[in-house]
Protein backbone atom coordinates (compact mmCIF):
# COMPACT_ATOMS: atom_id res chain seq x y z
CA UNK A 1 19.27 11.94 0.60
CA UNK A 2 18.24 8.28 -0.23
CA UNK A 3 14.13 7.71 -0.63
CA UNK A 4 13.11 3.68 -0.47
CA UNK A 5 9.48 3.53 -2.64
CA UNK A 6 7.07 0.76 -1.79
CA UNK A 7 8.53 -2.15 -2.64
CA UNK A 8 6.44 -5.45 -1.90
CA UNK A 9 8.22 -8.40 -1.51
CA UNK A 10 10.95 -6.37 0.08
CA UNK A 11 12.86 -4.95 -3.21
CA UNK A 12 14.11 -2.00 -2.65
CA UNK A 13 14.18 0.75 -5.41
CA UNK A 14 15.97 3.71 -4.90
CA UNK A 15 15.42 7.27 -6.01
CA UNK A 16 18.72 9.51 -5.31
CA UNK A 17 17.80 12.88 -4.68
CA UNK A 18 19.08 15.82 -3.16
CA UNK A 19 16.62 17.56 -0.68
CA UNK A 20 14.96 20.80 -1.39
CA UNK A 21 11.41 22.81 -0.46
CA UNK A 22 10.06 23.31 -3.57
CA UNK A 23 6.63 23.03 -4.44
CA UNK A 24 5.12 19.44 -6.22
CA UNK A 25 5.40 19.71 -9.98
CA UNK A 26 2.61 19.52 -11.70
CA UNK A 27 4.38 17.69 -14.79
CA UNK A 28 4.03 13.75 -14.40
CA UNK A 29 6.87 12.48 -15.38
CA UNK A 30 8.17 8.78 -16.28
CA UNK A 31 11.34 7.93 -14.12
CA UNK A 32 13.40 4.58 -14.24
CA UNK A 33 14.58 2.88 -11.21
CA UNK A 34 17.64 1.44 -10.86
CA UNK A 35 15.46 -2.07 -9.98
CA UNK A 36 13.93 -1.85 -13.45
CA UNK A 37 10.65 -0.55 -12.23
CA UNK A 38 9.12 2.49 -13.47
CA UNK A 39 7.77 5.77 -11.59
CA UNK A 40 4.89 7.88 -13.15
CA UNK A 41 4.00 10.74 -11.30
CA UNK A 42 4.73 13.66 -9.69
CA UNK A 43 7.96 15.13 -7.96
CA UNK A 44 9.33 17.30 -5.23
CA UNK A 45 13.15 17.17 -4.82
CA UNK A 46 13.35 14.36 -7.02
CA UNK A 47 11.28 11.43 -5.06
CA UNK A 48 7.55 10.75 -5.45
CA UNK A 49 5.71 13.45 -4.24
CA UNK A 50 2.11 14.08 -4.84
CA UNK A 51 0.29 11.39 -7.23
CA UNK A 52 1.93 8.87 -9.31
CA UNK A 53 2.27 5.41 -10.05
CA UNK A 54 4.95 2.83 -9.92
CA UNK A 55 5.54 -0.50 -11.75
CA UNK A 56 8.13 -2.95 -10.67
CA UNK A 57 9.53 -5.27 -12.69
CA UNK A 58 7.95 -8.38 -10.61
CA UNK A 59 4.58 -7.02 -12.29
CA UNK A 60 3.40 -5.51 -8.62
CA UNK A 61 1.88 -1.97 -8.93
CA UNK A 62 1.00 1.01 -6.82
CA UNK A 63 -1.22 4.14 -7.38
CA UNK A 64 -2.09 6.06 -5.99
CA UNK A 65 -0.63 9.19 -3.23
CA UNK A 66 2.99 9.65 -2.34
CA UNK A 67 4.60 11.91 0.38
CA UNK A 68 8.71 12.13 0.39
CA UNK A 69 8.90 9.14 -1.70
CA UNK A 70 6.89 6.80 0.25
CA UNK A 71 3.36 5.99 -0.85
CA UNK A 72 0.98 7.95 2.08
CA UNK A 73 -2.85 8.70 1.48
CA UNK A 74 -5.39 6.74 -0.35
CA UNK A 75 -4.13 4.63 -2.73
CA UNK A 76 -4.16 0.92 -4.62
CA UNK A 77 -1.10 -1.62 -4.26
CA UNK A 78 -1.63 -4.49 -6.81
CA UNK A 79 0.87 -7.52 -6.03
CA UNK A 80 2.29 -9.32 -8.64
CA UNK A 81 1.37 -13.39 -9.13
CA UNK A 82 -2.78 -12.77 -8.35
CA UNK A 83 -1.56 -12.43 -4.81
CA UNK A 84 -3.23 -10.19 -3.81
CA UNK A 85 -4.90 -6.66 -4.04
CA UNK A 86 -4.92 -3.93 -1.32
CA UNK A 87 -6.95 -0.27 -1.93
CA UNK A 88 -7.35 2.22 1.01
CA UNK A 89 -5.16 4.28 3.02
CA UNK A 90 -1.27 3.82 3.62
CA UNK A 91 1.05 5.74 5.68
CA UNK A 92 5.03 5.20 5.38
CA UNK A 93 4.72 2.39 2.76
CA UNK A 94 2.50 0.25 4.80
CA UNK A 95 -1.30 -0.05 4.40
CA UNK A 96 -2.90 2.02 7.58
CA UNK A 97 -6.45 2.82 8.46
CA UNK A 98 -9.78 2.13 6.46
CA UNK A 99 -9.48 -0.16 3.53
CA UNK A 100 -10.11 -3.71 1.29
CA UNK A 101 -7.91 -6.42 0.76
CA UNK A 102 -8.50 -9.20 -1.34
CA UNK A 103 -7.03 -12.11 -2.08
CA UNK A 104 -7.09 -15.79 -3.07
CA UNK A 105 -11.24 -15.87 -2.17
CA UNK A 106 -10.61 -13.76 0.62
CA UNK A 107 -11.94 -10.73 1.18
CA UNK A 108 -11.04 -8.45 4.21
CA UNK A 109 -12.69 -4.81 4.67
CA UNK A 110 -11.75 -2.78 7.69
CA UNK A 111 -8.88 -1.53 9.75
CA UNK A 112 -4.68 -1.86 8.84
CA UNK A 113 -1.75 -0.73 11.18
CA UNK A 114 1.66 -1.29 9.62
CA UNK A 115 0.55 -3.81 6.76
CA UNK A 116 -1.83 -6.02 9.53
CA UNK A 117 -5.33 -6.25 10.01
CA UNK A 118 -5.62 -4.22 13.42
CA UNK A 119 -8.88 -3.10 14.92
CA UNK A 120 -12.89 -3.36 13.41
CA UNK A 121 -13.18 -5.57 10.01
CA UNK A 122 -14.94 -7.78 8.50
CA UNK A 123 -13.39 -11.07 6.36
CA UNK A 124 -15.50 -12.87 4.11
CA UNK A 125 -14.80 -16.14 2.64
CA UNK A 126 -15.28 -17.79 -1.10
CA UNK A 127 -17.69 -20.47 0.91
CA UNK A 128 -20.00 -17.42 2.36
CA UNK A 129 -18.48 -17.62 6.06
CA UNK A 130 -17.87 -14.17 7.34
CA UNK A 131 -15.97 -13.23 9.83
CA UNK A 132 -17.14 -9.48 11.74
CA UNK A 133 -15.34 -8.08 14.68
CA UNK A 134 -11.88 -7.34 16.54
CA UNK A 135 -8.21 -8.05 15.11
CA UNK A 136 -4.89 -7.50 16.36
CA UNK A 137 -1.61 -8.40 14.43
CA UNK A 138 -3.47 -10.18 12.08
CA UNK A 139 -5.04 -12.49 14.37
CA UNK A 140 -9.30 -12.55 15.70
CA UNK A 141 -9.21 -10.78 18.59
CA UNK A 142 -11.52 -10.06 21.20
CA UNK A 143 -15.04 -9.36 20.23
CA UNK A 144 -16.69 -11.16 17.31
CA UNK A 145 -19.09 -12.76 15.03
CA UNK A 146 -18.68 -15.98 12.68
CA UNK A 147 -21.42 -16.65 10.02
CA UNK A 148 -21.64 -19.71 7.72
């Protein structure tokens, strides 16, 4: 069994495991990746399982909650460069349901479906314009309200 961990900028770091039911260990444990990165956290079966941490070696970072190796609950993905910071929920690797992105001036609070803004938020920007209402795929959509 292969697991593929976040990986912004789409690096792939692999975790070989072999699959098993046995409960989350409670021990955090440090764990190098053959990318260089490094995984703090818990286990199950050898991936990410639980809560834990990893740091690639581009400087990105996530904390935050894992399920079978891919980051899944509430957590914080820091990308490397300033570009960017993303806390709230994630499912699969990808940023889904409530949560705050920020970047560059930007600030976006509201809904995510597969890594794209995608129903209610709100985006406000370094020059006070604000931005409440509908998105889809990343794009205004439908219903809104611009402010400046």
């Amino acid at each position: 069994m292969s697991c593929y961990c976040l990986s912004p900028g789409g690096d792939e770091g692999e975790i070989q495991a072999q699959a098993d039911t046995r409960s989350v260990s409670s021990d955090v444990t440090d764990h190098k990746l053959p990318d260089g990165g490094v995984y703090t956290g818990q286990l199950r079966g050898g991936v990410p399982d639980g809560t834990g941490a990893i740091q690639r070696v581009d400087g990105s970072k996530y904390e935050g909650t894992w399920h079978k190796g891919q980051a899944d609950g509430n957590g914080k993905l820091t990308h490397a460069n300033n570009a960017g910071v993303y806390e709230g929920g994630f499912a699969a690797d990808a940023a889904q349901g409530e949560g705050t992105m920020t970047r560059g001036g930007l600030s976006y609070t509201g809904q995510f479906l597969n890594n794209a803004l995608e129903g209610h938020g709100t985006l406000s920007c370094e020059d006070g314009s604000c931005y409440e209402g509908q998105w889809k795929g990343d794009l205004k959509h439908g219903q809104g309200k611009m402010t400046w």
